[in-house]
Amino acid sequence: MKAVNFYGARDLRLEEIPEPKIKGDTDVIVQVKAAGVCGSDTSKYAKFGPHTAGMTLGHEFAGVVVEVGRSVKNLALGDRVTGCPALFDGEDYFYLKGEFARSDNLHAMSAKVPGCFADFVNMPAQNLVKIPDSLDYQSASMIEPSTVVLHGLYRTSFTVGDDVVIVGAGGSIGLLCIQWARVWGARQIIAIDVDDRKLEMCIQNGADKTINAAKENVLEVLAEYTHGLNADLVIEAAGSAITASQVFAYAKKGGEVLLLGIPYADVHVERFYFEKIMRSELKVLGSWSCVSAPFPGKEWQNSVHFFNKKAIRPELIITHRLPLGKAPDIFNAIVDRTELVGKALLLPEL
């Protein structure tokens, strides 16, 4: 089968490898119909290289079941599924508490086991979530990033009528934050980014107002939009060391800051921004992974439900649909910022 394998920084290769086999009684083989390129994939591609050299990359996907282990009862041949990439090497204290995202044994597919940028992938049955016939594979491949957003939002006090600021709003996670904030009942959604083209996508996805941080004074414009109060909830979705150090100034007194993006660099916080945490008595929340109890969690069931109801519309975010062989090209375009990319999908059947 074809697979996109990751050998080092800026080194992705389309290769022919053996198809995965059933090894355990609860294994399931899925034919991949669509797989999404994640920001964490491109960051590793640009800077760090793989956890395991030559590993098949990718952890966001949807497909169809083509083979099941003999103990699998919840899935059958032909079932349409999406996959939760959270895998575990053991059962530590937090795993046994059902706080799976906090387990030291947690790792994602494509780190130690092959990922989904391939014709087929092997997954544990418990990690596969059925999708209805009315939900297309391309949309369903974006359920995983949706669960990342929901996992974070469930940690907050976000309620109907809140003002929400999303920083790095033009990326796929930021755009999903906008759509979920609309479903959640936000009074006002303010999108912050540094690219006018991405800010236009934010409006298309439901943002009420935008701020271009490269051209405008964010604090002044935000104060104007919120009558000087700032936001009830600020979401950092860029994964930038710069924005991660500044978002505390965008929350109102007593507000919350949710850190969703992963800054692959040291974060240095100036005194002005750090004092906002203390003087405004902010609640700062970290969020990791996409799972809860009962595994894989309500993040997954609710994402499937709201995707299927068209309340969340991934088609507004998807900008590229490419064959597996074009993976290096789209990775370079994202890293080098040579074109506008919302969500790029790899479609093995192209």
mmCIF file of C-alpha atoms in Angstrom:
data_model
loop_
_atom_site.group_PDB
_atom_site.id
_atom_site.type_symbol
_atom_site.label_atom_id
_atom_site.label_comp_id
_atom_site.label_asym_id
_atom_site.label_seq_id
_atom_site.Cartn_x
_atom_site.Cartn_y
_atom_site.Cartn_z
ATOM 1 C CA MET A 1 0.000 0.000 0.000
ATOM 2 C CA LYS A 2 0.984 3.658 -0.291
ATOM 3 C CA ALA A 3 2.041 5.533 2.845
ATOM 4 C CA VAL A 4 3.595 8.913 3.672
ATOM 5 C CA ASN A 5 6.539 8.210 5.963
ATOM 6 C CA PHE A 6 8.431 10.752 8.063
ATOM 7 C CA TYR A 7 12.237 10.456 8.235
ATOM 8 C CA GLY A 8 13.432 13.836 9.475
ATOM 9 C CA ALA A 9 12.846 17.563 9.370
ATOM 10 C CA ARG A 10 11.609 18.430 5.862
ATOM 11 C CA ASP A 11 11.836 14.755 4.873
ATOM 12 C CA LEU A 12 8.508 13.143 3.959
ATOM 13 C CA ARG A 13 8.451 10.239 1.499
ATOM 14 C CA LEU A 14 5.661 8.434 -0.322
ATOM 15 C CA GLU A 15 6.564 4.751 -0.103
ATOM 16 C CA GLU A 16 5.141 1.311 -0.759
ATOM 17 C CA ILE A 17 4.854 -0.650 2.485
ATOM 18 C CA PRO A 18 3.000 -3.841 3.524
ATOM 19 C CA GLU A 19 -0.655 -3.494 4.444
ATOM 20 C CA PRO A 20 -1.333 -3.665 8.200
ATOM 21 C CA LYS A 21 -2.417 -7.016 9.626
ATOM 22 C CA ILE A 22 -4.661 -7.991 12.511
ATOM 23 C CA LYS A 23 -2.291 -8.729 15.386
ATOM 24 C CA GLY A 24 -4.612 -8.659 18.397
ATOM 25 C CA ASP A 25 -8.166 -9.772 19.041
ATOM 26 C CA THR A 26 -9.395 -6.180 19.319
ATOM 27 C CA ASP A 27 -7.585 -4.823 16.254
ATOM 28 C CA VAL A 28 -9.517 -3.253 13.392
ATOM 29 C CA ILE A 29 -8.238 -2.487 9.904
ATOM 30 C CA VAL A 30 -9.685 0.681 8.374
ATOM 31 C CA GLN A 31 -9.419 1.776 4.764
ATOM 32 C CA VAL A 32 -8.587 5.480 4.991
ATOM 33 C CA LYS A 33 -10.877 7.697 2.924
ATOM 34 C CA ALA A 34 -9.654 11.108 4.143
ATOM 35 C CA ALA A 35 -6.869 12.255 6.462
ATOM 36 C CA GLY A 36 -6.198 15.756 7.755
ATOM 37 C CA VAL A 37 -2.902 17.599 8.080
ATOM 38 C CA CYS A 38 -2.557 18.921 11.640
ATOM 39 C CA GLY A 39 -0.557 21.919 12.809
ATOM 40 C CA SER A 40 1.411 19.620 15.098
ATOM 41 C CA ASP A 41 2.390 17.559 12.026
ATOM 42 C CA THR A 42 3.731 20.603 10.186
ATOM 43 C CA SER A 43 5.560 21.910 13.270
ATOM 44 C CA LYS A 44 7.373 18.589 13.676
ATOM 45 C CA TYR A 45 8.053 18.519 9.953
ATOM 46 C CA ALA A 46 9.582 21.986 10.021
ATOM 47 C CA LYS A 47 11.613 21.766 13.215
ATOM 48 C CA PHE A 48 11.965 18.503 15.066
ATOM 49 C CA GLY A 49 11.562 15.438 12.911
ATOM 50 C CA PRO A 50 9.706 12.260 13.890
ATOM 51 C CA HIS A 51 9.520 10.424 17.185
ATOM 52 C CA THR A 52 10.438 7.274 15.252
ATOM 53 C CA ALA A 53 12.275 7.643 11.948
ATOM 54 C CA GLY A 54 10.320 6.289 8.976
ATOM 55 C CA MET A 55 6.994 6.251 10.812
ATOM 56 C CA THR A 56 3.810 6.771 8.796
ATOM 57 C CA LEU A 57 2.516 10.230 9.709
ATOM 58 C CA GLY A 58 -1.056 11.419 10.390
ATOM 59 C CA HIS A 59 -3.650 11.144 13.173
ATOM 60 C CA GLU A 60 -6.856 12.747 11.829
ATOM 61 C CA PHE A 61 -8.915 10.481 9.585
ATOM 62 C CA ALA A 62 -12.146 8.816 8.576
ATOM 63 C CA GLY A 63 -12.687 5.603 6.666
ATOM 64 C CA VAL A 64 -14.431 2.258 6.390
ATOM 65 C CA VAL A 65 -13.854 -0.951 8.368
ATOM 66 C CA VAL A 66 -12.464 -3.752 6.194
ATOM 67 C CA GLU A 67 -11.322 -6.317 8.806
ATOM 68 C CA VAL A 68 -11.909 -6.910 12.531
ATOM 69 C CA GLY A 69 -10.266 -8.999 15.240
ATOM 70 C CA ARG A 70 -12.180 -11.970 16.609
ATOM 71 C CA SER A 71 -13.111 -10.233 19.889
ATOM 72 C CA VAL A 72 -14.509 -7.073 18.275
ATOM 73 C CA LYS A 73 -18.258 -6.824 18.910
ATOM 74 C CA ASN A 74 -19.029 -3.133 18.384
ATOM 75 C CA LEU A 75 -17.877 -2.897 14.764
ATOM 76 C CA ALA A 76 -18.507 -4.831 11.558
ATOM 77 C CA LEU A 77 -17.212 -4.858 8.006
ATOM 78 C CA GLY A 78 -18.459 -1.838 6.112
ATOM 79 C CA ASP A 79 -18.953 0.386 9.173
ATOM 80 C CA ARG A 80 -18.031 4.011 8.547
ATOM 81 C CA VAL A 81 -15.768 5.369 11.285
ATOM 82 C CA THR A 82 -13.518 8.119 12.483
ATOM 83 C CA GLY A 83 -10.604 7.411 14.794
ATOM 84 C CA CYS A 84 -9.409 8.700 18.144
ATOM 85 C CA PRO A 85 -5.589 8.795 17.982
ATOM 86 C CA ALA A 86 -5.018 8.560 21.770
ATOM 87 C CA LEU A 87 -3.094 5.367 22.590
ATOM 88 C CA PHE A 88 -1.654 4.131 25.883
ATOM 89 C CA ASP A 89 1.419 2.127 26.839
ATOM 90 C CA GLY A 90 0.133 1.305 30.321
ATOM 91 C CA GLU A 91 -2.319 2.089 33.102
ATOM 92 C CA ASP A 92 -1.014 4.709 35.515
ATOM 93 C CA TYR A 93 -2.797 6.667 38.279
ATOM 94 C CA PHE A 94 -4.532 9.137 35.954
ATOM 95 C CA TYR A 95 -5.491 6.461 33.447
ATOM 96 C CA LEU A 96 -7.177 4.464 36.200
ATOM 97 C CA LYS A 97 -8.996 7.631 37.352
ATOM 98 C CA GLY A 98 -10.385 8.038 33.848
ATOM 99 C CA GLU A 99 -8.381 11.236 33.331
ATOM 100 C CA PHE A 100 -6.855 9.860 30.159
ATOM 101 C CA ALA A 101 -5.452 13.137 28.830
ATOM 102 C CA ARG A 102 -3.251 13.385 31.936
ATOM 103 C CA SER A 103 -1.768 9.901 31.694
ATOM 104 C CA ASP A 104 2.008 9.697 31.331
ATOM 105 C CA ASN A 105 1.417 6.665 29.117
ATOM 106 C CA LEU A 106 -0.550 8.632 26.529
ATOM 107 C CA HIS A 107 0.833 8.941 23.025
ATOM 108 C CA ALA A 108 -0.731 9.670 19.666
ATOM 109 C CA MET A 109 -0.786 7.423 16.643
ATOM 110 C CA SER A 110 2.038 8.243 14.232
ATOM 111 C CA ALA A 111 4.501 8.651 17.120
ATOM 112 C CA LYS A 112 5.161 5.008 18.033
ATOM 113 C CA VAL A 113 2.662 3.234 15.770
ATOM 114 C CA PRO A 114 1.851 3.948 12.118
ATOM 115 C CA GLY A 115 -0.468 6.844 11.362
ATOM 116 C CA CYS A 116 -3.207 7.411 8.829
ATOM 117 C CA PHE A 117 -1.452 8.989 5.838
ATOM 118 C CA ALA A 118 -1.834 5.640 4.115
ATOM 119 C CA ASP A 119 -4.307 3.435 2.278
ATOM 120 C CA PHE A 120 -5.038 1.437 5.453
ATOM 121 C CA VAL A 121 -4.498 1.809 9.190
ATOM 122 C CA ASN A 122 -4.725 -0.576 12.169
ATOM 123 C CA MET A 123 -6.569 0.782 15.219
ATOM 124 C CA PRO A 124 -7.890 -0.647 18.513
ATOM 125 C CA ALA A 125 -11.652 -1.121 18.340
ATOM 126 C CA GLN A 126 -12.200 1.174 21.354
ATOM 127 C CA ASN A 127 -10.588 4.041 19.430
ATOM 128 C CA LEU A 128 -13.031 3.939 16.530
ATOM 129 C CA VAL A 129 -16.263 5.928 16.556
ATOM 130 C CA LYS A 130 -19.064 5.186 14.107
ATOM 131 C CA ILE A 131 -20.282 7.963 11.847
ATOM 132 C CA PRO A 132 -23.709 8.090 10.157
ATOM 133 C CA ASP A 133 -24.156 7.549 6.431
ATOM 134 C CA SER A 134 -25.230 11.173 6.103
ATOM 135 C CA LEU A 135 -21.811 12.453 7.209
ATOM 136 C CA ASP A 136 -19.211 12.452 4.437
ATOM 137 C CA TYR A 137 -15.700 11.144 5.017
ATOM 138 C CA GLN A 138 -13.961 14.458 4.369
ATOM 139 C CA SER A 139 -16.023 16.226 7.015
ATOM 140 C CA ALA A 140 -15.644 13.302 9.418
ATOM 141 C CA SER A 141 -11.856 13.448 9.124
ATOM 142 C CA MET A 142 -12.088 16.781 10.971
ATOM 143 C CA ILE A 143 -13.849 15.321 13.995
ATOM 144 C CA GLU A 144 -10.514 14.788 15.763
ATOM 145 C CA PRO A 145 -9.499 18.485 15.747
ATOM 146 C CA SER A 146 -13.064 19.294 16.801
ATOM 147 C CA THR A 147 -12.646 17.049 19.844
ATOM 148 C CA VAL A 148 -9.457 18.918 20.745
ATOM 149 C CA VAL A 149 -11.465 22.152 20.808
ATOM 150 C CA LEU A 150 -14.326 20.617 22.786
ATOM 151 C CA HIS A 151 -11.968 19.065 25.331
ATOM 152 C CA GLY A 152 -10.641 22.542 26.042
ATOM 153 C CA LEU A 153 -14.029 24.255 26.121
ATOM 154 C CA TYR A 154 -15.344 21.701 28.611
ATOM 155 C CA ARG A 155 -12.600 22.874 30.994
ATOM 156 C CA THR A 156 -13.910 26.450 30.980
ATOM 157 C CA SER A 157 -16.904 28.258 32.480
ATOM 158 C CA PHE A 158 -18.026 29.415 29.012
ATOM 159 C CA THR A 159 -21.764 30.045 29.005
ATOM 160 C CA VAL A 160 -24.459 31.646 26.867
ATOM 161 C CA GLY A 161 -23.910 35.377 26.378
ATOM 162 C CA ASP A 162 -20.157 35.446 26.942
ATOM 163 C CA ASP A 163 -17.783 37.480 24.792
ATOM 164 C CA VAL A 164 -15.054 35.267 23.342
ATOM 165 C CA VAL A 165 -11.692 36.223 21.829
ATOM 166 C CA ILE A 166 -9.844 33.672 19.708
ATOM 167 C CA VAL A 167 -6.170 34.318 18.999
ATOM 168 C CA GLY A 168 -4.720 32.583 15.967
ATOM 169 C CA ALA A 169 -8.277 32.295 14.783
ATOM 170 C CA GLY A 170 -7.440 31.688 11.124
ATOM 171 C CA GLY A 171 -5.988 28.209 11.606
ATOM 172 C CA SER A 172 -8.180 25.121 11.529
ATOM 173 C CA ILE A 173 -8.337 24.893 15.337
ATOM 174 C CA GLY A 174 -9.159 28.583 15.587
ATOM 175 C CA LEU A 175 -11.890 28.298 12.951
ATOM 176 C CA LEU A 176 -13.390 25.339 14.786
ATOM 177 C CA CYS A 177 -13.268 27.413 17.984
ATOM 178 C CA ILE A 178 -15.305 30.085 16.201
ATOM 179 C CA GLN A 179 -17.911 27.598 15.046
ATOM 180 C CA TRP A 180 -18.187 25.946 18.469
ATOM 181 C CA ALA A 181 -18.397 29.330 20.207
ATOM 182 C CA ARG A 182 -21.369 30.128 17.983
ATOM 183 C CA VAL A 183 -23.045 26.814 18.865
ATOM 184 C CA TRP A 184 -22.238 27.428 22.551
ATOM 185 C CA GLY A 185 -24.104 30.726 22.521
ATOM 186 C CA ALA A 186 -21.399 33.373 22.529
ATOM 187 C CA ARG A 187 -22.718 36.934 22.458
ATOM 188 C CA GLN A 188 -19.739 38.200 20.490
ATOM 189 C CA ILE A 189 -16.870 36.303 18.835
ATOM 190 C CA ILE A 190 -13.760 38.357 18.124
ATOM 191 C CA ALA A 191 -11.111 36.769 15.899
ATOM 192 C CA ILE A 192 -7.460 37.860 16.058
ATOM 193 C CA ASP A 193 -4.889 36.919 13.418
ATOM 194 C CA VAL A 194 -2.156 38.551 11.336
ATOM 195 C CA ASP A 195 -3.445 37.634 7.862
ATOM 196 C CA ASP A 196 -6.406 39.455 6.303
ATOM 197 C CA ARG A 197 -7.223 36.415 4.162
ATOM 198 C CA LYS A 198 -7.500 34.262 7.261
ATOM 199 C CA LEU A 199 -9.583 36.893 9.003
ATOM 200 C CA GLU A 200 -12.005 36.776 6.074
ATOM 201 C CA MET A 201 -12.287 33.010 6.666
ATOM 202 C CA CYS A 202 -13.031 33.806 10.316
ATOM 203 C CA ILE A 203 -16.007 35.934 9.267
ATOM 204 C CA GLN A 204 -17.214 33.148 6.963
ATOM 205 C CA ASN A 205 -17.022 30.725 9.886
ATOM 206 C CA GLY A 206 -19.066 32.928 12.218
ATOM 207 C CA ALA A 207 -16.831 35.552 13.811
ATOM 208 C CA ASP A 208 -18.562 38.854 14.552
ATOM 209 C CA LYS A 209 -15.474 41.064 14.497
ATOM 210 C CA THR A 210 -11.821 40.746 13.569
ATOM 211 C CA ILE A 211 -8.540 42.331 14.590
ATOM 212 C CA ASN A 212 -5.381 42.157 12.498
ATOM 213 C CA ALA A 213 -2.647 42.115 15.125
ATOM 214 C CA ALA A 214 -0.027 43.027 12.527
ATOM 215 C CA LYS A 215 -1.816 46.264 11.616
ATOM 216 C CA GLU A 216 -3.920 47.291 14.614
ATOM 217 C CA ASN A 217 -3.418 47.904 18.317
ATOM 218 C CA VAL A 218 -5.172 44.838 19.705
ATOM 219 C CA LEU A 219 -5.798 46.268 23.170
ATOM 220 C CA GLU A 220 -7.323 49.483 21.831
ATOM 221 C CA VAL A 221 -9.591 47.790 19.290
ATOM 222 C CA LEU A 222 -10.639 45.096 21.746
ATOM 223 C CA ALA A 223 -11.547 47.714 24.341
ATOM 224 C CA GLU A 224 -13.697 49.427 21.724
ATOM 225 C CA TYR A 225 -15.476 46.179 20.849
ATOM 226 C CA THR A 226 -16.134 45.241 24.490
ATOM 227 C CA HIS A 227 -16.798 48.675 26.041
ATOM 228 C CA GLY A 228 -13.499 48.501 27.881
ATOM 229 C CA LEU A 229 -14.208 45.213 29.626
ATOM 230 C CA ASN A 230 -12.377 42.730 27.339
ATOM 231 C CA ALA A 231 -13.488 39.095 26.909
ATOM 232 C CA ASP A 232 -15.032 36.579 29.292
ATOM 233 C CA LEU A 233 -12.998 33.847 27.596
ATOM 234 C CA VAL A 234 -9.783 34.151 25.592
ATOM 235 C CA ILE A 235 -8.625 31.130 23.573
ATOM 236 C CA GLU A 236 -5.032 30.899 22.385
ATOM 237 C CA ALA A 237 -5.215 28.706 19.268
ATOM 238 C CA ALA A 238 -2.135 29.817 17.359
ATOM 239 C CA GLY A 239 0.485 27.817 19.199
ATOM 240 C CA SER A 240 2.797 30.812 18.925
ATOM 241 C CA ALA A 241 5.265 31.690 21.660
ATOM 242 C CA ILE A 242 4.484 35.365 21.048
ATOM 243 C CA THR A 243 0.703 35.150 21.281
ATOM 244 C CA ALA A 244 0.887 32.705 24.186
ATOM 245 C CA SER A 245 2.727 35.396 26.137
ATOM 246 C CA GLN A 246 0.206 38.160 25.385
ATOM 247 C CA VAL A 247 -3.272 36.658 25.610
ATOM 248 C CA PHE A 248 -3.654 37.423 29.315
ATOM 249 C CA ALA A 249 -4.209 41.084 28.494
ATOM 250 C CA TYR A 250 -7.306 40.275 26.422
ATOM 251 C CA ALA A 251 -9.406 38.809 29.245
ATOM 252 C CA LYS A 252 -11.718 40.841 31.463
ATOM 253 C CA LYS A 253 -11.148 40.902 35.198
ATOM 254 C CA GLY A 254 -12.107 37.527 36.612
ATOM 255 C CA GLY A 255 -12.107 36.039 33.111
ATOM 256 C CA GLU A 256 -10.547 32.888 31.726
ATOM 257 C CA VAL A 257 -7.712 32.104 29.321
ATOM 258 C CA LEU A 258 -7.682 28.735 27.582
ATOM 259 C CA LEU A 259 -4.375 27.591 26.083
ATOM 260 C CA LEU A 260 -5.105 25.265 23.157
ATOM 261 C CA GLY A 261 -2.192 25.920 20.797
ATOM 262 C CA ILE A 262 1.165 24.204 21.314
ATOM 263 C CA PRO A 263 4.069 26.705 21.162
ATOM 264 C CA TYR A 264 7.132 24.752 20.016
ATOM 265 C CA ALA A 265 9.431 27.340 21.597
ATOM 266 C CA ASP A 266 10.070 28.909 24.991
ATOM 267 C CA VAL A 267 7.393 31.377 26.101
ATOM 268 C CA HIS A 268 8.695 34.574 27.698
ATOM 269 C CA VAL A 269 6.012 36.701 29.359
ATOM 270 C CA GLU A 270 6.649 40.418 29.848
ATOM 271 C CA ARG A 271 5.744 41.892 33.210
ATOM 272 C CA PHE A 272 2.786 43.831 31.772
ATOM 273 C CA TYR A 273 1.118 40.642 30.532
ATOM 274 C CA PHE A 274 2.044 38.515 33.555
ATOM 275 C CA GLU A 275 0.598 41.056 35.957
ATOM 276 C CA LYS A 276 -2.715 40.795 34.110
ATOM 277 C CA ILE A 277 -3.014 37.252 35.475
ATOM 278 C CA MET A 278 -2.649 38.508 39.029
ATOM 279 C CA ARG A 279 -4.295 41.934 38.967
ATOM 280 C CA SER A 280 -7.264 40.701 36.913
ATOM 281 C CA GLU A 281 -7.479 37.477 38.953
ATOM 282 C CA LEU A 282 -7.605 35.377 35.808
ATOM 283 C CA LYS A 283 -8.143 31.656 35.586
ATOM 284 C CA VAL A 284 -5.580 30.193 33.176
ATOM 285 C CA LEU A 285 -6.418 26.743 31.817
ATOM 286 C CA GLY A 286 -4.245 24.328 29.922
ATOM 287 C CA SER A 287 -5.790 21.689 27.691
ATOM 288 C CA TRP A 288 -4.246 18.538 26.279
ATOM 289 C CA SER A 289 -5.473 15.870 23.896
ATOM 290 C CA CYS A 290 -9.089 15.066 23.100
ATOM 291 C CA VAL A 291 -10.359 12.315 25.392
ATOM 292 C CA SER A 292 -12.364 11.825 28.587
ATOM 293 C CA ALA A 293 -14.293 9.100 30.368
ATOM 294 C CA PRO A 294 -15.989 6.949 29.295
ATOM 295 C CA PHE A 295 -13.326 6.624 26.597
ATOM 296 C CA PRO A 296 -13.029 8.254 24.133
ATOM 297 C CA GLY A 297 -15.495 10.701 25.697
ATOM 298 C CA LYS A 298 -18.332 13.097 25.036
ATOM 299 C CA GLU A 299 -15.997 15.179 22.873
ATOM 300 C CA TRP A 300 -16.350 12.476 20.220
ATOM 301 C CA GLN A 301 -20.064 11.743 20.498
ATOM 302 C CA ASN A 302 -20.978 15.429 20.480
ATOM 303 C CA SER A 303 -18.687 16.227 17.576
ATOM 304 C CA VAL A 304 -20.295 13.490 15.484
ATOM 305 C CA HIS A 305 -23.757 14.737 16.454
ATOM 306 C CA PHE A 306 -23.181 18.415 15.676
ATOM 307 C CA PHE A 307 -21.246 17.669 12.486
ATOM 308 C CA ASN A 308 -24.118 15.510 11.285
ATOM 309 C CA LYS A 309 -26.653 18.232 12.173
ATOM 310 C CA LYS A 310 -24.593 20.739 10.130
ATOM 311 C CA ALA A 311 -24.221 22.953 13.186
ATOM 312 C CA ILE A 312 -20.462 22.562 12.679
ATOM 313 C CA ARG A 313 -19.509 22.957 9.026
ATOM 314 C CA PRO A 314 -16.000 21.678 8.243
ATOM 315 C CA GLU A 315 -16.464 22.419 4.544
ATOM 316 C CA LEU A 316 -15.961 26.097 5.447
ATOM 317 C CA ILE A 317 -12.471 25.238 6.697
ATOM 318 C CA ILE A 318 -11.224 22.701 4.126
ATOM 319 C CA THR A 319 -9.242 24.429 1.375
ATOM 320 C CA HIS A 320 -7.104 21.625 -0.105
ATOM 321 C CA ARG A 321 -7.846 18.039 -1.177
ATOM 322 C CA LEU A 322 -4.766 16.199 -2.393
ATOM 323 C CA PRO A 323 -3.434 12.696 -3.128
ATOM 324 C CA LEU A 324 -0.935 11.160 -0.718
ATOM 325 C CA GLY A 325 1.911 11.893 -3.096
ATOM 326 C CA LYS A 326 1.346 15.633 -2.723
ATOM 327 C CA ALA A 327 1.974 15.546 1.040
ATOM 328 C CA PRO A 328 5.473 17.096 0.846
ATOM 329 C CA ASP A 329 4.167 19.893 -1.374
ATOM 330 C CA ILE A 330 1.330 20.907 0.959
ATOM 331 C CA PHE A 331 3.572 20.604 4.035
ATOM 332 C CA ASN A 332 6.069 22.981 2.414
ATOM 333 C CA ALA A 333 3.290 25.388 1.417
ATOM 334 C CA ILE A 334 2.018 25.491 5.014
ATOM 335 C CA VAL A 335 5.442 25.858 6.610
ATOM 336 C CA ASP A 336 6.701 28.424 4.097
ATOM 337 C CA ARG A 337 3.324 30.232 3.989
ATOM 338 C CA THR A 338 3.348 30.348 0.207
ATOM 339 C CA GLU A 339 -0.428 29.974 -0.039
ATOM 340 C CA LEU A 340 -3.526 30.264 2.115
ATOM 341 C CA VAL A 341 -4.299 26.900 3.719
ATOM 342 C CA GLY A 342 -7.213 26.281 6.055
ATOM 343 C CA LYS A 343 -7.423 22.516 6.426
ATOM 344 C CA ALA A 344 -5.582 20.322 3.942
ATOM 345 C CA LEU A 345 -6.865 16.787 3.413
ATOM 346 C CA LEU A 346 -4.999 13.855 1.928
ATOM 347 C CA LEU A 347 -7.285 11.506 0.001
ATOM 348 C CA PRO A 348 -5.640 8.117 -0.633
ATOM 349 C CA GLU A 349 -8.024 7.211 -3.441
ATOM 350 C CA LEU A 350 -7.064 10.226 -5.592
#
